[in-house]
JSON list of C-alpha atoms in Angstrom, two decimals:
[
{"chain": "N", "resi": 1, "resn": "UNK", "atom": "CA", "xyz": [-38.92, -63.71, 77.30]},
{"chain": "N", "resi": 2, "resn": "UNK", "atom": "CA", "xyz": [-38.35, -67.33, 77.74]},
{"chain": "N", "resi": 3, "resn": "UNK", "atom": "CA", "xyz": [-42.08, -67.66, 76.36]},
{"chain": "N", "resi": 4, "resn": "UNK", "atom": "CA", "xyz": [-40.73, -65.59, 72.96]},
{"chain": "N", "resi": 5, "resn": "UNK", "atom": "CA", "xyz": [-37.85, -68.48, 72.80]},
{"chain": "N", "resi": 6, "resn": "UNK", "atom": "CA", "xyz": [-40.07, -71.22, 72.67]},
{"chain": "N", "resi": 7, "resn": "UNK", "atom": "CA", "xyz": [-42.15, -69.56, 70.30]},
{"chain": "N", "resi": 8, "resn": "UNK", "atom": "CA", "xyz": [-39.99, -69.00, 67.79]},
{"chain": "N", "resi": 9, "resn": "UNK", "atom": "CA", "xyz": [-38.51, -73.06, 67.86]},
{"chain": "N", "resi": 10, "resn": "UNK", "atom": "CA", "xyz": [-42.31, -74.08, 67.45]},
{"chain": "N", "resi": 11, "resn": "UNK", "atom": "CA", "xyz": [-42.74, -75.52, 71.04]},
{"chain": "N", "resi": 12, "resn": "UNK", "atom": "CA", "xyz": [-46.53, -73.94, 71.27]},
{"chain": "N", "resi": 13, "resn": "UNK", "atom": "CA", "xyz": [-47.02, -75.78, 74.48]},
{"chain": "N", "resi": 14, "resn": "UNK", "atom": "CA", "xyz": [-43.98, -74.86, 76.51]},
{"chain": "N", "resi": 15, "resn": "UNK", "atom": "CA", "xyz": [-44.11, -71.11, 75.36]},
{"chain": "N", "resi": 16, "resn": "UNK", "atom": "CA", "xyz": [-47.83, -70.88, 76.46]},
{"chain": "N", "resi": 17, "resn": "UNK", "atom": "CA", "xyz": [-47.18, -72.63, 79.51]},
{"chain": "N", "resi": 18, "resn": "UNK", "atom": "CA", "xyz": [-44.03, -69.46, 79.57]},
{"chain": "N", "resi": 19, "resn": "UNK", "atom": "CA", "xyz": [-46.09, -67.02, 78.64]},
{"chain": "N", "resi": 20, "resn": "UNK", "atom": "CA", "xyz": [-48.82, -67.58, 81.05]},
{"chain": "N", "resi": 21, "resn": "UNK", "atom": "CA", "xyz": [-46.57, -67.83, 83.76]},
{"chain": "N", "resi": 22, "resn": "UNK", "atom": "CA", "xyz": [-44.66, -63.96, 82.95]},
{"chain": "N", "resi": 23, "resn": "UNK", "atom": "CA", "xyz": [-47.90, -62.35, 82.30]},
{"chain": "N", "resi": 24, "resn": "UNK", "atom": "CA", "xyz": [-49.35, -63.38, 85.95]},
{"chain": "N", "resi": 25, "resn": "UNK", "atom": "CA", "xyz": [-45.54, -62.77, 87.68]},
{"chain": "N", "resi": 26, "resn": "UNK", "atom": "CA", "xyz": [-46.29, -59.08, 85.88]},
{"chain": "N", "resi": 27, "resn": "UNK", "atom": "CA", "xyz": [-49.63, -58.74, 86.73]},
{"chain": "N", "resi": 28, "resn": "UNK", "atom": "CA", "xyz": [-48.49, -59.55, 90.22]},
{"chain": "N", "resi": 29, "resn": "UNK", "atom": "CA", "xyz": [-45.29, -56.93, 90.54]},
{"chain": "N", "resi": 30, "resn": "UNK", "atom": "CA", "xyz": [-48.02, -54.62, 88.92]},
{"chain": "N", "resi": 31, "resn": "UNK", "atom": "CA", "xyz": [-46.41, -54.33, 85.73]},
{"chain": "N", "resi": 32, "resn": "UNK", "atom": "CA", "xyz": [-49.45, -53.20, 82.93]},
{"chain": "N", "resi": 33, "resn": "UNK", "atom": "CA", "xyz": [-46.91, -52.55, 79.85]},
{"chain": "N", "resi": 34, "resn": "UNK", "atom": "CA", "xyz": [-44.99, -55.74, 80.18]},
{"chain": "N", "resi": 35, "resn": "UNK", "atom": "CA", "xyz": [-48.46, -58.10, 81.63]},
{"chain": "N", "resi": 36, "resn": "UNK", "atom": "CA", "xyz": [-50.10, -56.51, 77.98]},
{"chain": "N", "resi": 37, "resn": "UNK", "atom": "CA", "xyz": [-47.12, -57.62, 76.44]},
{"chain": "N", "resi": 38, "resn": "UNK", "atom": "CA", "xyz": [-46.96, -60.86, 77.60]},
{"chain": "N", "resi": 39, "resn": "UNK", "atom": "CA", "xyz": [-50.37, -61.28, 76.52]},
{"chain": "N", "resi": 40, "resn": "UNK", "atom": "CA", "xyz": [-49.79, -59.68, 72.82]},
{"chain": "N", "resi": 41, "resn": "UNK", "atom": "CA", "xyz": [-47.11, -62.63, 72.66]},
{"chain": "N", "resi": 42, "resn": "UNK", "atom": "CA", "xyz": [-49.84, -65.38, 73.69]},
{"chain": "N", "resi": 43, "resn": "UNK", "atom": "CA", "xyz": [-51.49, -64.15, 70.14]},
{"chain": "N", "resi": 44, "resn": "UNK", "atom": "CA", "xyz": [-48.81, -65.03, 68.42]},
{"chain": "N", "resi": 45, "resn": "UNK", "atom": "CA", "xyz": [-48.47, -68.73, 69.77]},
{"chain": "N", "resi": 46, "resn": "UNK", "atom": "CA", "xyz": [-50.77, -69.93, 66.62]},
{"chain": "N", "resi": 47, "resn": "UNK", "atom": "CA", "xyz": [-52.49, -72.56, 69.13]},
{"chain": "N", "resi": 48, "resn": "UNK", "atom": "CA", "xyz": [-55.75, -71.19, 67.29]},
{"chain": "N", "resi": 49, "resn": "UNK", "atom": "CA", "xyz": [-56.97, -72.01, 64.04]},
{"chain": "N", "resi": 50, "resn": "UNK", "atom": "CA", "xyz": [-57.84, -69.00, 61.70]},
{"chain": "N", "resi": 51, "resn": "UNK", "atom": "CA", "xyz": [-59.49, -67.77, 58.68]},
{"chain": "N", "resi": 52, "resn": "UNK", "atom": "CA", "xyz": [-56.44, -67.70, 56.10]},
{"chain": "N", "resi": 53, "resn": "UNK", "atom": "CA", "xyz": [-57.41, -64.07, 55.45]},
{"chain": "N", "resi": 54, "resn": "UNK", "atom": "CA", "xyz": [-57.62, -62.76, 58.85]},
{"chain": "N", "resi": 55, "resn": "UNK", "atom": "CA", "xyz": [-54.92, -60.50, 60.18]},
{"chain": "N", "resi": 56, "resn": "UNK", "atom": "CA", "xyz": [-52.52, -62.02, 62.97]},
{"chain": "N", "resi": 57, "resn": "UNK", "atom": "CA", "xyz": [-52.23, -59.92, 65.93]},
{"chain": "N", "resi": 58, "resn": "UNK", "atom": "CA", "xyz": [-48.91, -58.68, 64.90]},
{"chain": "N", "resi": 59, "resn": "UNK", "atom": "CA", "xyz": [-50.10, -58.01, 61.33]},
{"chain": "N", "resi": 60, "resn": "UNK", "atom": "CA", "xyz": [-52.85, -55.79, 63.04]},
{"chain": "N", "resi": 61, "resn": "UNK", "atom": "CA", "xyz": [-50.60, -53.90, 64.85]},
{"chain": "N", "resi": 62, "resn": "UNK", "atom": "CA", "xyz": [-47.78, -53.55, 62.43]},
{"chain": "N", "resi": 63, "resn": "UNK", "atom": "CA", "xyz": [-50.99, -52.13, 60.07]},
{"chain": "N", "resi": 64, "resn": "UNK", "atom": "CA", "xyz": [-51.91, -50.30, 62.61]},
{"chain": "N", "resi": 65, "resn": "UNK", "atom": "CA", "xyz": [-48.62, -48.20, 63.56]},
{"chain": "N", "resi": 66, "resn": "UNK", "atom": "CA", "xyz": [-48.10, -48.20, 59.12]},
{"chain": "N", "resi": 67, "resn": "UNK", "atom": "CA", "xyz": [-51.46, -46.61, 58.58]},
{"chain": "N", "resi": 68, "resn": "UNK", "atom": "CA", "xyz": [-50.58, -43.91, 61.27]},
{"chain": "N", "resi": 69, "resn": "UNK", "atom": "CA", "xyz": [-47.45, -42.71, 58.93]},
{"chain": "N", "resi": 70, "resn": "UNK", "atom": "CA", "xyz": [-44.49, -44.67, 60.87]},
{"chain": "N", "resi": 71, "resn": "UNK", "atom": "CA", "xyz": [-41.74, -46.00, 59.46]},
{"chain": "N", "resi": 72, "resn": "UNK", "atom": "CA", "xyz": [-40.68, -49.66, 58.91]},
{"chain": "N", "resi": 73, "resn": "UNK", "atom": "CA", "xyz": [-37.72, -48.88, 61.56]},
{"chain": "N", "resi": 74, "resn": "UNK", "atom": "CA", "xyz": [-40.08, -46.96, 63.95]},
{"chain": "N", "resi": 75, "resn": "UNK", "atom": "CA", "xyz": [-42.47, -49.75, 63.88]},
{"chain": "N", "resi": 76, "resn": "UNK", "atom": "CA", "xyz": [-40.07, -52.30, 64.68]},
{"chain": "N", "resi": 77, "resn": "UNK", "atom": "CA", "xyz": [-39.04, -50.49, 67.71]},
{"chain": "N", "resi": 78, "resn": "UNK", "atom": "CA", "xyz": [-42.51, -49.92, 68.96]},
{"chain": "N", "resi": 79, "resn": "UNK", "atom": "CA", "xyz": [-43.41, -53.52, 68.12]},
{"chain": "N", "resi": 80, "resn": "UNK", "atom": "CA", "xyz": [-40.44, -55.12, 69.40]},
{"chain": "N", "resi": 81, "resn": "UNK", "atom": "CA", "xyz": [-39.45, -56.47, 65.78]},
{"chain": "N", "resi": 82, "resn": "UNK", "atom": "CA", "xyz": [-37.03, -55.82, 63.46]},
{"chain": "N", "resi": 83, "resn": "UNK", "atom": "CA", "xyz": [-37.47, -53.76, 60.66]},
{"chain": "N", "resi": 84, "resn": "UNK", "atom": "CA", "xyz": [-37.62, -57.05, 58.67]},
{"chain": "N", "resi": 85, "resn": "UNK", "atom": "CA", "xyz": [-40.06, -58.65, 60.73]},
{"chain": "N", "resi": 86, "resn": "UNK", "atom": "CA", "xyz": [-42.20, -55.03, 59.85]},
{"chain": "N", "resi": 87, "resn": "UNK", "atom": "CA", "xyz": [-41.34, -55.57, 56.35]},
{"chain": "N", "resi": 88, "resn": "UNK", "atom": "CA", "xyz": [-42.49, -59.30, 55.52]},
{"chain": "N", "resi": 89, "resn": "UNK", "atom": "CA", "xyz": [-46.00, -58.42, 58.01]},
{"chain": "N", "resi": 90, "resn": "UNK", "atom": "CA", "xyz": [-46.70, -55.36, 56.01]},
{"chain": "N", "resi": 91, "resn": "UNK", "atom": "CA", "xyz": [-46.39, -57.29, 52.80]},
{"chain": "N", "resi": 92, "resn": "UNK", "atom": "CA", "xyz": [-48.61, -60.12, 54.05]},
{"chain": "N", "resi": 93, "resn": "UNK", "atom": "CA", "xyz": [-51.56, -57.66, 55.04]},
{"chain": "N", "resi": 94, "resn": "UNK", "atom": "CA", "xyz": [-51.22, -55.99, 51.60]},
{"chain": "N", "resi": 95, "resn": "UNK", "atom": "CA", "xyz": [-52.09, -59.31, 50.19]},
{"chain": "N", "resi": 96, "resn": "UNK", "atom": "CA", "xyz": [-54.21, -60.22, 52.62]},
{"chain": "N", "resi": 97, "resn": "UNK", "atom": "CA", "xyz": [-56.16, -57.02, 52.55]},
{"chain": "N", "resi": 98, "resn": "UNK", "atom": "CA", "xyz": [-55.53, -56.99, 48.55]},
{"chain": "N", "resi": 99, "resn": "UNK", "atom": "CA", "xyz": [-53.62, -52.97, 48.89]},
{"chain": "N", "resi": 100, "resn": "UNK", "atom": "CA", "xyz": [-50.48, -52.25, 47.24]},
{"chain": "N", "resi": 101, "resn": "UNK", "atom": "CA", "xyz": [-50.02, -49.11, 49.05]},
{"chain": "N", "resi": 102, "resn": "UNK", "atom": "CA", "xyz": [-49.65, -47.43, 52.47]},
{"chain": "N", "resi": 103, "resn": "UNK", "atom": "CA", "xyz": [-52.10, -44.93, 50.98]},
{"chain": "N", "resi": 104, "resn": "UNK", "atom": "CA", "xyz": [-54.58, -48.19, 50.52]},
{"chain": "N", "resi": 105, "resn": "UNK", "atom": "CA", "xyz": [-53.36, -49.44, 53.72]},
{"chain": "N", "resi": 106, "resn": "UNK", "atom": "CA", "xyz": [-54.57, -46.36, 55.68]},
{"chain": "N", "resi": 107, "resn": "UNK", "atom": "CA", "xyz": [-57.91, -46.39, 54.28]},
{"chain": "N", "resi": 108, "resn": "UNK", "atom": "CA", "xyz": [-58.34, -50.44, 55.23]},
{"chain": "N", "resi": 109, "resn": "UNK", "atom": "CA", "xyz": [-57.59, -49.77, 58.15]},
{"chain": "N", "resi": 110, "resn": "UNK", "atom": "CA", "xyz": [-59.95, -47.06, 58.86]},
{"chain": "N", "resi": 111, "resn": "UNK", "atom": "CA", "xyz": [-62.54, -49.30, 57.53]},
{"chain": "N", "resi": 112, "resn": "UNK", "atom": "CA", "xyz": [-61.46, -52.47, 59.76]},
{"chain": "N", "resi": 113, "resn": "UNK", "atom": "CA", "xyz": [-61.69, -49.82, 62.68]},
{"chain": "N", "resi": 114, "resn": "UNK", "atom": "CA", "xyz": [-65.39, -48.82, 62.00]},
{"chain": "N", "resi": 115, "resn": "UNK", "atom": "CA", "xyz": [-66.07, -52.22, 61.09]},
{"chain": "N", "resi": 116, "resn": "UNK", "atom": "CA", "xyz": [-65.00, -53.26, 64.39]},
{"chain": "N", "resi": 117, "resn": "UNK", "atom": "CA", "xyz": [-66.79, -50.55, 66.48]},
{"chain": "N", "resi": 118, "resn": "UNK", "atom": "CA", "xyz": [-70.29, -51.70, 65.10]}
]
């Protein structure tokens, strides 16, 4: 996505403006998957200031898919990352969740989950 482009060179304004734009064009041509996506990539703009320890939205889901038993190469294809990508966002929610194993990692998650539905 052209939003994904601007992203990644730090333009925050021109890839939300980008981003905005696909996810109504998808909503339109009645596209769920790719509108959601769209939307999962507005997360990641960083126009939003955050607790330091808070999970990104792609750390969240990248914990997510780990704590379910994936791999790091079958998380970066359901995440649309590389198996890189998967790599450095697992190691910054083991720090940020203070785990040092997908064991741990499971277990926070389970509590972030409950945590959540309260």
């Amino acid at each position: 996505m052209k939003g994904q482009i601007h992203r990644r060179r730090k333009e925050k304004v021109l890839a939300r403006e980008a981003i905005t734009l696909s996810a109504q064009i998808f909503e339109r041509l009645g596209s769920p998957p790719w509108a959601e996506r769209a939307r999962a990539e507005m997360g990641r703009i960083g126009l939003v200031k955050r607790d330091p320890d808070a999970l990104t939205s792609t750390e969240e889901e990248v914990a997510s898919l780990a704590a379910t038993g994936l791999t790091n190469r079958a998380i970066a294809e359901r995440a649309f990352l590389s198996p890189k990508t998967v790599e450095a966002n697992l190691a910054r929610v083991y720090q940020k969740l203070g785990i040092h194993s997908r064991a741990e990692l499971g277990r926070a998650m389970v509590q972030r989950e409950r945590a959540a539905a309260k």
